[in-house]
Amino acid sequence: MRHDEFLTAIRTQCDALRSAALAAGPEADVPTCPRWTVSRLVGHIARVQSWVVKALADPGGRDVTPDRPPADWAELVDWWDAQRTTMVDGMADPEAPAWLPFASYPQLAGSWARRQAHEAAIHRLDAEHALALSPPVEFDAEFASDGIDELITMMVPRGDWSNSSFEGTVLVRATDTDRSWTVRLSPGVPPSPGAGSPDLTIEGPADAVYRQVWGRPSLAVVTGDVAMLEPLASP
Protein backbone atom coordinates (compact mmCIF):
# COMPACT_ATOMS: atom_id res chain seq x y z
CA MET A 1 0.00 0.00 0.00
CA ARG A 2 1.08 3.60 -0.63
CA HIS A 3 1.89 6.04 2.14
CA ASP A 4 -1.05 8.28 1.30
CA GLU A 5 -3.36 5.28 1.61
CA PHE A 6 -2.14 4.63 5.14
CA LEU A 7 -2.75 8.28 6.06
CA THR A 8 -6.26 8.07 4.63
CA ALA A 9 -6.82 4.85 6.57
CA ILE A 10 -5.76 6.49 9.83
CA ARG A 11 -8.27 9.30 9.31
CA THR A 12 -11.06 6.95 8.20
CA GLN A 13 -10.58 4.40 10.98
CA CYS A 14 -10.17 7.05 13.69
CA ASP A 15 -13.28 8.90 12.53
CA ALA A 16 -15.29 5.68 12.70
CA LEU A 17 -13.79 4.80 16.08
CA ARG A 18 -14.67 8.25 17.39
CA SER A 19 -18.27 8.01 16.16
CA ALA A 20 -18.76 4.58 17.72
CA ALA A 21 -17.16 5.66 20.99
CA LEU A 22 -19.39 8.72 21.30
CA ALA A 23 -22.48 6.67 20.50
CA ALA A 24 -21.58 3.93 22.98
CA GLY A 25 -20.62 6.34 25.78
CA PRO A 26 -17.55 6.38 28.04
CA GLU A 27 -18.81 3.78 30.54
CA ALA A 28 -19.77 1.12 27.99
CA ASP A 29 -17.89 -2.15 28.27
CA VAL A 30 -15.60 -3.21 25.42
CA PRO A 31 -16.20 -6.98 25.03
CA THR A 32 -13.14 -7.50 22.84
CA CYS A 33 -10.87 -5.92 25.48
CA PRO A 34 -11.83 -7.46 28.84
CA ARG A 35 -12.08 -4.99 31.74
CA TRP A 36 -11.88 -2.01 29.40
CA THR A 37 -14.50 0.68 29.04
CA VAL A 38 -14.87 2.90 26.00
CA SER A 39 -13.20 5.69 27.97
CA ARG A 40 -10.18 3.49 28.57
CA LEU A 41 -10.12 2.47 24.90
CA VAL A 42 -10.11 6.09 23.75
CA GLY A 43 -7.53 6.98 26.39
CA HIS A 44 -5.32 4.15 25.13
CA ILE A 45 -5.32 5.16 21.47
CA ALA A 46 -4.97 8.85 22.35
CA ARG A 47 -1.98 8.05 24.56
CA VAL A 48 -0.40 5.91 21.83
CA GLN A 49 -0.84 8.70 19.31
CA SER A 50 0.72 11.23 21.71
CA TRP A 51 3.67 8.82 21.92
CA VAL A 52 3.94 8.73 18.13
CA VAL A 53 3.87 12.54 18.03
CA LYS A 54 6.92 12.52 20.32
CA ALA A 55 8.62 9.82 18.22
CA LEU A 56 8.18 11.84 15.04
CA ALA A 57 9.55 14.99 16.69
CA ASP A 58 12.53 13.23 18.31
CA PRO A 59 14.06 10.74 15.82
CA GLY A 60 16.89 10.04 18.25
CA GLY A 61 14.46 8.64 20.78
CA ARG A 62 15.94 10.55 23.72
CA ASP A 63 12.66 11.77 25.22
CA VAL A 64 9.85 9.74 23.71
CA THR A 65 7.27 9.27 26.43
CA PRO A 66 3.49 9.46 25.98
CA ASP A 67 1.45 12.12 27.72
CA ARG A 68 -1.23 11.32 30.30
CA PRO A 69 -4.75 11.53 28.84
CA PRO A 70 -7.30 13.75 30.63
CA ALA A 71 -9.72 11.95 32.94
CA ASP A 72 -12.76 13.97 31.89
CA TRP A 73 -14.54 12.40 28.91
CA ALA A 74 -15.15 15.57 26.92
CA GLU A 75 -11.60 16.78 27.54
CA LEU A 76 -10.26 13.36 26.55
CA VAL A 77 -12.08 13.39 23.21
CA ASP A 78 -10.83 16.91 22.43
CA TRP A 79 -7.28 15.96 23.45
CA TRP A 80 -7.40 12.87 21.26
CA ASP A 81 -8.56 14.96 18.31
CA ALA A 82 -5.54 17.23 18.77
CA GLN A 83 -3.07 14.33 19.11
CA ARG A 84 -4.43 12.62 16.01
CA THR A 85 -4.25 15.75 13.88
CA THR A 86 -0.70 16.50 15.00
CA MET A 87 0.37 12.91 14.40
CA VAL A 88 -0.98 12.72 10.85
CA ASP A 89 0.50 16.12 9.97
CA GLY A 90 3.87 14.88 11.26
CA MET A 91 3.73 11.89 8.90
CA ALA A 92 3.45 13.96 5.73
CA ASP A 93 6.91 12.88 4.51
CA PRO A 94 7.24 9.08 4.69
CA GLU A 95 11.04 9.35 4.47
CA ALA A 96 11.36 11.68 7.47
CA PRO A 97 13.44 10.11 10.27
CA ALA A 98 11.39 8.90 13.23
CA TRP A 99 12.09 6.83 16.31
CA LEU A 100 10.38 3.45 16.56
CA PRO A 101 10.85 0.90 19.37
CA PHE A 102 10.67 -1.94 16.86
CA ALA A 103 14.06 -2.88 15.42
CA SER A 104 12.48 -4.63 12.44
CA TYR A 105 10.86 -1.42 11.16
CA PRO A 106 12.70 1.24 9.16
CA GLN A 107 13.12 4.24 11.45
CA LEU A 108 10.95 6.45 9.27
CA ALA A 109 7.62 8.25 9.49
CA GLY A 110 6.25 5.88 6.86
CA SER A 111 6.64 2.96 9.27
CA TRP A 112 4.55 4.77 11.85
CA ALA A 113 1.86 5.47 9.26
CA ARG A 114 1.48 1.77 8.54
CA ARG A 115 1.54 0.82 12.23
CA GLN A 116 -0.99 3.44 13.22
CA ALA A 117 -3.37 2.64 10.36
CA HIS A 118 -3.77 -0.88 11.72
CA GLU A 119 -3.75 0.25 15.35
CA ALA A 120 -6.72 2.49 14.54
CA ALA A 121 -8.53 -0.17 12.50
CA ILE A 122 -8.35 -2.84 15.19
CA HIS A 123 -9.46 -0.43 17.90
CA ARG A 124 -12.26 0.76 15.64
CA LEU A 125 -13.51 -2.81 15.78
CA ASP A 126 -13.32 -2.68 19.57
CA ALA A 127 -15.40 0.51 19.70
CA GLU A 128 -17.96 -0.94 17.32
CA HIS A 129 -18.23 -4.12 19.38
CA ALA A 130 -18.87 -1.91 22.42
CA LEU A 131 -21.68 -0.32 20.47
CA ALA A 132 -22.87 -3.72 19.16
CA LEU A 133 -22.93 -2.18 15.71
CA SER A 134 -24.60 -4.30 13.06
CA PRO A 135 -23.64 -5.02 10.40
CA PRO A 136 -19.97 -4.74 11.37
CA VAL A 137 -17.47 -2.96 9.17
CA GLU A 138 -15.87 -5.01 6.40
CA PHE A 139 -12.29 -3.97 5.76
CA ASP A 140 -10.94 -3.56 2.25
CA ALA A 141 -9.19 -6.78 1.23
CA GLU A 142 -5.90 -5.09 0.34
CA PHE A 143 -5.81 -3.20 3.63
CA ALA A 144 -6.70 -6.33 5.60
CA SER A 145 -3.98 -8.32 3.80
CA ASP A 146 -1.46 -5.65 4.70
CA GLY A 147 -2.52 -5.91 8.34
CA ILE A 148 -2.02 -9.67 8.28
CA ASP A 149 1.40 -9.19 6.72
CA GLU A 150 2.44 -6.59 9.28
CA LEU A 151 1.53 -8.85 12.18
CA ILE A 152 3.08 -12.01 10.77
CA THR A 153 6.29 -10.53 9.38
CA MET A 154 6.96 -7.53 11.64
CA MET A 155 5.14 -7.71 14.97
CA VAL A 156 5.20 -11.39 15.97
CA PRO A 157 8.94 -12.06 15.41
CA ARG A 158 10.06 -9.10 17.53
CA GLY A 159 9.16 -10.66 20.91
CA ASP A 160 11.33 -12.68 23.28
CA TRP A 161 11.25 -16.24 22.01
CA SER A 162 14.03 -17.67 24.18
CA ASN A 163 11.60 -19.69 26.33
CA SER A 164 9.23 -20.73 23.56
CA SER A 165 8.71 -24.47 23.18
CA PHE A 166 6.37 -24.37 20.18
CA GLU A 167 7.33 -26.35 17.10
CA GLY A 168 5.46 -26.69 13.85
CA THR A 169 4.28 -24.89 10.73
CA VAL A 170 1.40 -22.45 10.42
CA LEU A 171 -0.26 -21.50 7.13
CA VAL A 172 -2.18 -18.23 6.99
CA ARG A 173 -4.12 -17.69 3.75
CA ALA A 174 -6.33 -14.86 2.50
CA THR A 175 -8.49 -16.49 -0.14
CA ASP A 176 -9.72 -13.34 -1.85
CA THR A 177 -6.32 -11.74 -2.35
CA ASP A 178 -4.45 -14.98 -3.07
CA ARG A 179 -1.84 -14.13 -0.45
CA SER A 180 -0.43 -16.63 2.01
CA TRP A 181 2.15 -16.72 4.77
CA THR A 182 3.84 -19.89 5.99
CA VAL A 183 5.47 -19.57 9.38
CA ARG A 184 7.87 -22.03 10.96
CA LEU A 185 7.94 -22.19 14.76
CA SER A 186 10.99 -23.71 16.44
CA PRO A 187 11.86 -23.82 20.15
CA GLY A 188 13.82 -20.86 21.44
CA VAL A 189 13.93 -18.80 18.24
CA PRO A 190 11.65 -16.26 16.55
CA PRO A 191 9.23 -17.49 13.87
CA SER A 192 10.60 -17.54 10.35
CA PRO A 193 9.24 -18.11 6.85
CA GLY A 194 8.76 -21.82 6.29
CA ALA A 195 7.41 -24.50 4.02
CA GLY A 196 5.84 -27.91 4.19
CA SER A 197 2.59 -29.37 5.43
CA PRO A 198 0.96 -27.04 8.00
CA ASP A 199 0.11 -28.14 11.52
CA LEU A 200 -2.32 -25.22 11.77
CA THR A 201 -4.17 -23.41 9.00
CA ILE A 202 -5.99 -20.08 9.23
CA GLU A 203 -7.85 -19.17 6.07
CA GLY A 204 -10.73 -17.18 4.68
CA PRO A 205 -11.35 -13.76 3.15
CA ALA A 206 -8.67 -11.24 4.13
CA ASP A 207 -11.12 -9.34 6.34
CA ALA A 208 -11.87 -12.48 8.37
CA VAL A 209 -8.24 -13.57 8.64
CA TYR A 210 -7.20 -10.04 9.66
CA ARG A 211 -9.65 -10.16 12.56
CA GLN A 212 -8.55 -13.65 13.54
CA VAL A 213 -4.83 -12.99 13.69
CA TRP A 214 -5.43 -9.76 15.62
CA GLY A 215 -7.54 -11.66 18.14
CA ARG A 216 -10.97 -10.26 17.30
CA PRO A 217 -14.22 -12.15 16.55
CA SER A 218 -13.91 -13.69 13.11
CA LEU A 219 -15.41 -16.12 10.62
CA ALA A 220 -12.00 -17.36 9.44
CA VAL A 221 -11.64 -21.14 9.27
CA VAL A 222 -9.08 -22.48 11.76
CA THR A 223 -8.02 -26.12 11.43
CA GLY A 224 -5.29 -28.20 13.01
CA ASP A 225 -3.39 -27.67 16.25
CA VAL A 226 -5.14 -24.64 17.75
CA ALA A 227 -2.57 -24.46 20.55
CA MET A 228 -0.29 -22.91 17.95
CA LEU A 229 -2.50 -19.82 17.86
CA GLU A 230 -0.91 -18.74 21.14
CA PRO A 231 2.58 -17.85 19.84
CA LEU A 232 1.08 -15.97 16.89
CA ALA A 233 -1.23 -13.88 19.06
CA SER A 234 -1.17 -10.13 18.49
CA PRO A 235 0.81 -8.16 21.07
mmCIF file of N, CA, C and O in Angstrom, residues 156-166 185-191 231-232:
data_model
loop_
_atom_site.group_PDB
_atom_site.id
_atom_site.type_symbol
_atom_site.label_atom_id
_atom_site.label_comp_id
_atom_site.label_asym_id
_atom_site.label_seq_id
_atom_site.Cartn_x
_atom_site.Cartn_y
_atom_site.Cartn_z
ATOM 1 N N VAL A 156 5.020 -10.125 15.240
ATOM 2 C CA VAL A 156 5.203 -11.385 15.973
ATOM 3 C C VAL A 156 6.675 -11.734 16.194
ATOM 4 O O VAL A 156 7.071 -12.084 17.312
ATOM 5 N N PRO A 157 7.545 -11.632 15.185
ATOM 6 C CA PRO A 157 8.935 -12.064 15.407
ATOM 7 C C PRO A 157 9.727 -11.206 16.386
ATOM 8 O O PRO A 157 10.803 -11.616 16.834
ATOM 9 N N ARG A 158 9.237 -10.013 16.733
ATOM 10 C CA ARG A 158 10.063 -9.101 17.531
ATOM 11 C C ARG A 158 10.067 -9.428 19.020
ATOM 12 O O ARG A 158 10.845 -8.862 19.772
ATOM 13 N N GLY A 159 9.232 -10.351 19.484
ATOM 14 C CA GLY A 159 9.162 -10.656 20.906
ATOM 15 C C GLY A 159 10.336 -11.488 21.389
ATOM 16 O O GLY A 159 11.252 -11.841 20.643
ATOM 17 N N ASP A 160 10.315 -11.817 22.678
ATOM 18 C CA ASP A 160 11.332 -12.679 23.282
ATOM 19 C C ASP A 160 10.898 -14.128 23.116
ATOM 20 O O ASP A 160 9.921 -14.572 23.723
ATOM 21 N N TRP A 161 11.604 -14.857 22.310
ATOM 22 C CA TRP A 161 11.245 -16.243 22.013
ATOM 23 C C TRP A 161 12.169 -17.256 22.688
ATOM 24 O O TRP A 161 12.082 -18.448 22.420
ATOM 25 N N SER A 162 13.015 -16.782 23.597
ATOM 26 C CA SER A 162 14.026 -17.673 24.183
ATOM 27 C C SER A 162 13.409 -18.819 24.977
ATOM 28 O O SER A 162 14.011 -19.889 25.091
ATOM 29 N N ASN A 163 12.225 -18.629 25.535
ATOM 30 C CA ASN A 163 11.598 -19.687 26.334
ATOM 31 C C ASN A 163 10.460 -20.393 25.595
ATOM 32 O O ASN A 163 9.734 -21.192 26.198
ATOM 33 N N SER A 164 10.315 -20.103 24.317
ATOM 34 C CA SER A 164 9.232 -20.728 23.563
ATOM 35 C C SER A 164 9.541 -22.197 23.281
ATOM 36 O O SER A 164 10.663 -22.553 22.914
ATOM 37 N N SER A 165 8.529 -23.031 23.450
ATOM 38 C CA SER A 165 8.707 -24.466 23.175
ATOM 39 C C SER A 165 7.865 -24.927 21.990
ATOM 40 O O SER A 165 7.807 -26.126 21.704
ATOM 41 N N PHE A 166 7.231 -23.987 21.292
ATOM 42 C CA PHE A 166 6.369 -24.367 20.176
ATOM 43 C C PHE A 166 7.197 -24.832 18.977
ATOM 44 O O PHE A 166 8.259 -24.271 18.681
ATOM 45 N N LEU A 185 7.658 -22.409 13.346
ATOM 46 C CA LEU A 185 7.943 -22.194 14.759
ATOM 47 C C LEU A 185 8.919 -23.254 15.234
ATOM 48 O O LEU A 185 8.722 -24.454 15.006
ATOM 49 N N SER A 186 9.982 -22.809 15.887
ATOM 50 C CA SER A 186 10.987 -23.713 16.441
ATOM 51 C C SER A 186 11.307 -23.263 17.859
ATOM 52 O O SER A 186 11.293 -22.060 18.149
ATOM 53 N N PRO A 187 11.602 -24.186 18.759
ATOM 54 C CA PRO A 187 11.859 -23.823 20.152
ATOM 55 C C PRO A 187 13.006 -22.825 20.286
ATOM 56 O O PRO A 187 14.072 -22.990 19.683
ATOM 57 N N GLY A 188 12.764 -21.781 21.055
ATOM 58 C CA GLY A 188 13.821 -20.856 21.435
ATOM 59 C C GLY A 188 14.218 -19.813 20.427
ATOM 60 O O GLY A 188 15.106 -19.013 20.686
ATOM 61 N N VAL A 189 13.542 -19.780 19.267
ATOM 62 C CA VAL A 189 13.927 -18.804 18.244
ATOM 63 C C VAL A 189 12.675 -18.135 17.684
ATOM 64 O O VAL A 189 11.577 -18.710 17.733
ATOM 65 N N PRO A 190 12.816 -16.935 17.130
ATOM 66 C CA PRO A 190 11.646 -16.263 16.552
ATOM 67 C C PRO A 190 11.095 -17.032 15.356
ATOM 68 O O PRO A 190 11.820 -17.778 14.690
ATOM 69 N N PRO A 191 9.813 -16.872 15.066
ATOM 70 C CA PRO A 191 9.233 -17.494 13.874
ATOM 71 C C PRO A 191 9.940 -17.019 12.615
ATOM 72 O O PRO A 191 10.448 -15.897 12.547
ATOM 73 N N PRO A 231 1.358 -18.614 20.153
ATOM 74 C CA PRO A 231 2.579 -17.847 19.843
ATOM 75 C C PRO A 231 2.393 -16.832 18.746
ATOM 76 O O PRO A 231 3.227 -15.922 18.591
ATOM 77 N N LEU A 232 1.329 -16.937 17.965
ATOM 78 C CA LEU A 232 1.081 -15.968 16.893
ATOM 79 C C LEU A 232 0.116 -14.867 17.317
ATOM 80 O O LEU A 232 -0.259 -14.034 16.509
#
